[in-house]
PDB file of C-alpha atoms in Angstrom:
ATOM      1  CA  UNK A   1     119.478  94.668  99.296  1.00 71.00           C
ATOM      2  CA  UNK A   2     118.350  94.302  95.480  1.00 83.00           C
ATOM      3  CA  UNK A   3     115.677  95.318  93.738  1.00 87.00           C
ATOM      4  CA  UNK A   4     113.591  92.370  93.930  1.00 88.00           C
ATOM      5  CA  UNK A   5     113.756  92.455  97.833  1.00 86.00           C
ATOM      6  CA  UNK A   6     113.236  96.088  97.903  1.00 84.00           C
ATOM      7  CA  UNK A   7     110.159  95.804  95.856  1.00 87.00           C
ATOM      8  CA  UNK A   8     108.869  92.870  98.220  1.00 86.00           C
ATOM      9  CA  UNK A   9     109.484  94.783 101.450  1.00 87.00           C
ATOM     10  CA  UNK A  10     107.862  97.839 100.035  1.00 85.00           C
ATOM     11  CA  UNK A  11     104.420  95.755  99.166  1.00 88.00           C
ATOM     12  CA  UNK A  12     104.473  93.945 102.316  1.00 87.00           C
ATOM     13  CA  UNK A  13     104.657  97.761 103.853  1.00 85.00           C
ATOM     14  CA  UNK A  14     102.074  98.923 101.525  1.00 86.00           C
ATOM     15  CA  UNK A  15      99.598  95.724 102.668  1.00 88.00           C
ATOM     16  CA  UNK A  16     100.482  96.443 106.739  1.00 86.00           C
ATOM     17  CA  UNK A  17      99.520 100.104 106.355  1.00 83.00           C
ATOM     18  CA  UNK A  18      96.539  99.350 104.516  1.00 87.00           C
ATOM     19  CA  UNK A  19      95.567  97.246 107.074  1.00 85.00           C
ATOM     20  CA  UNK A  20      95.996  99.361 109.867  1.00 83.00           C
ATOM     21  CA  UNK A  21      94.139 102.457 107.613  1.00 84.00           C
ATOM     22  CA  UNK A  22      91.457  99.628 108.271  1.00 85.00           C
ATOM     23  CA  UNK A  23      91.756  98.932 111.920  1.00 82.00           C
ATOM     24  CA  UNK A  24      91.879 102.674 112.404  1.00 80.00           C
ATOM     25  CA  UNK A  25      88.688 103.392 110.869  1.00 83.00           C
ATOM     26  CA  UNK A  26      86.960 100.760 112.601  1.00 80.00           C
ATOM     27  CA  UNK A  27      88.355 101.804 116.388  1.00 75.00           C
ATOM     28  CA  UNK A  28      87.318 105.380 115.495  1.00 76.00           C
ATOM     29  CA  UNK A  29      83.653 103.841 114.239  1.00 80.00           C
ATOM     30  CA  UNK A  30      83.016 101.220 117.202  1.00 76.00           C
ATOM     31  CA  UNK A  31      81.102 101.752 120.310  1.00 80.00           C
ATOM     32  CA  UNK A  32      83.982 101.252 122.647  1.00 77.00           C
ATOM     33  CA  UNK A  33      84.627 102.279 125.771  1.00 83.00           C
ATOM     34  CA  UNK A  34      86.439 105.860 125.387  1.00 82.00           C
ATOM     35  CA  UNK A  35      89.794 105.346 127.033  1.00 85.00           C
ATOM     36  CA  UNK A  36      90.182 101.593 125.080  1.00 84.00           C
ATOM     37  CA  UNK A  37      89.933 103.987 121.472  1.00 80.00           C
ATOM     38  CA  UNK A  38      92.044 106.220 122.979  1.00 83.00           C
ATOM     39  CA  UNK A  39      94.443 103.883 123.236  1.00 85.00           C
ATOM     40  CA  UNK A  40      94.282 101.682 120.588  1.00 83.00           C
ATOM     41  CA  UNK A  41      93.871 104.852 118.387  1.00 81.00           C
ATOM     42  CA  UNK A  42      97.289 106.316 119.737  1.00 87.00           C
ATOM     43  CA  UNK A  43      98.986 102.789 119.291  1.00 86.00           C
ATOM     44  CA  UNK A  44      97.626 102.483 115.471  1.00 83.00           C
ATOM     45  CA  UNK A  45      99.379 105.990 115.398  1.00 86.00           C
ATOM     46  CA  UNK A  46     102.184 105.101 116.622  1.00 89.00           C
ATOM     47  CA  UNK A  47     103.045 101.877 114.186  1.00 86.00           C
ATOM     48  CA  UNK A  48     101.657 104.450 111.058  1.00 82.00           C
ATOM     49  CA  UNK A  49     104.359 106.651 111.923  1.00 88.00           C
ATOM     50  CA  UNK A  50     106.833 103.758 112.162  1.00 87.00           C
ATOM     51  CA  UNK A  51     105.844 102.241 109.109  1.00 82.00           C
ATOM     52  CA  UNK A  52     106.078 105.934 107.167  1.00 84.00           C
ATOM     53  CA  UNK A  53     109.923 106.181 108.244  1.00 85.00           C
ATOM     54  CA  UNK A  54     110.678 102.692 107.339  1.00 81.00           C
ATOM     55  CA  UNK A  55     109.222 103.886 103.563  1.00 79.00           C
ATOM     56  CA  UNK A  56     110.992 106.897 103.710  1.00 83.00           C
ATOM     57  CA  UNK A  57     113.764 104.394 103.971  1.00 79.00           C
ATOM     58  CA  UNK A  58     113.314 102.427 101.362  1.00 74.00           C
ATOM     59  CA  UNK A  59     112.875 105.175  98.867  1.00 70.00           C
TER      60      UNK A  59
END
């Protein structure tokens, strides 16, 4: 991959974790029903952690 593509994939990364920072915050601020946040929560998680290795990999 060159630079230019590695600099692309590494905003688009950047801009998907943001937005799940964002969906995060508002599942653990919204009236829902307890076992639906659990579960969304644990699936935001999930992709986070994802999303950290495939930066680790890039850099």
């Amino acid at each position: 991959m060159d630079r230019a593509g590695a600099i692309e994939i590494a905003k688009q990364l950047r801009a998907i974790g943001n937005n799940i920072n964002q969906m995060a915050r508002a599942t653990n601020t919204a009236e829902l029903n307890p076992n639906l946040a659990a579960n969304l929560t644990a699936e935001l998680q999930k992709t986070q952690k994802e999303l950290n290795q495939l930066w680790k990999n890039l850099t």
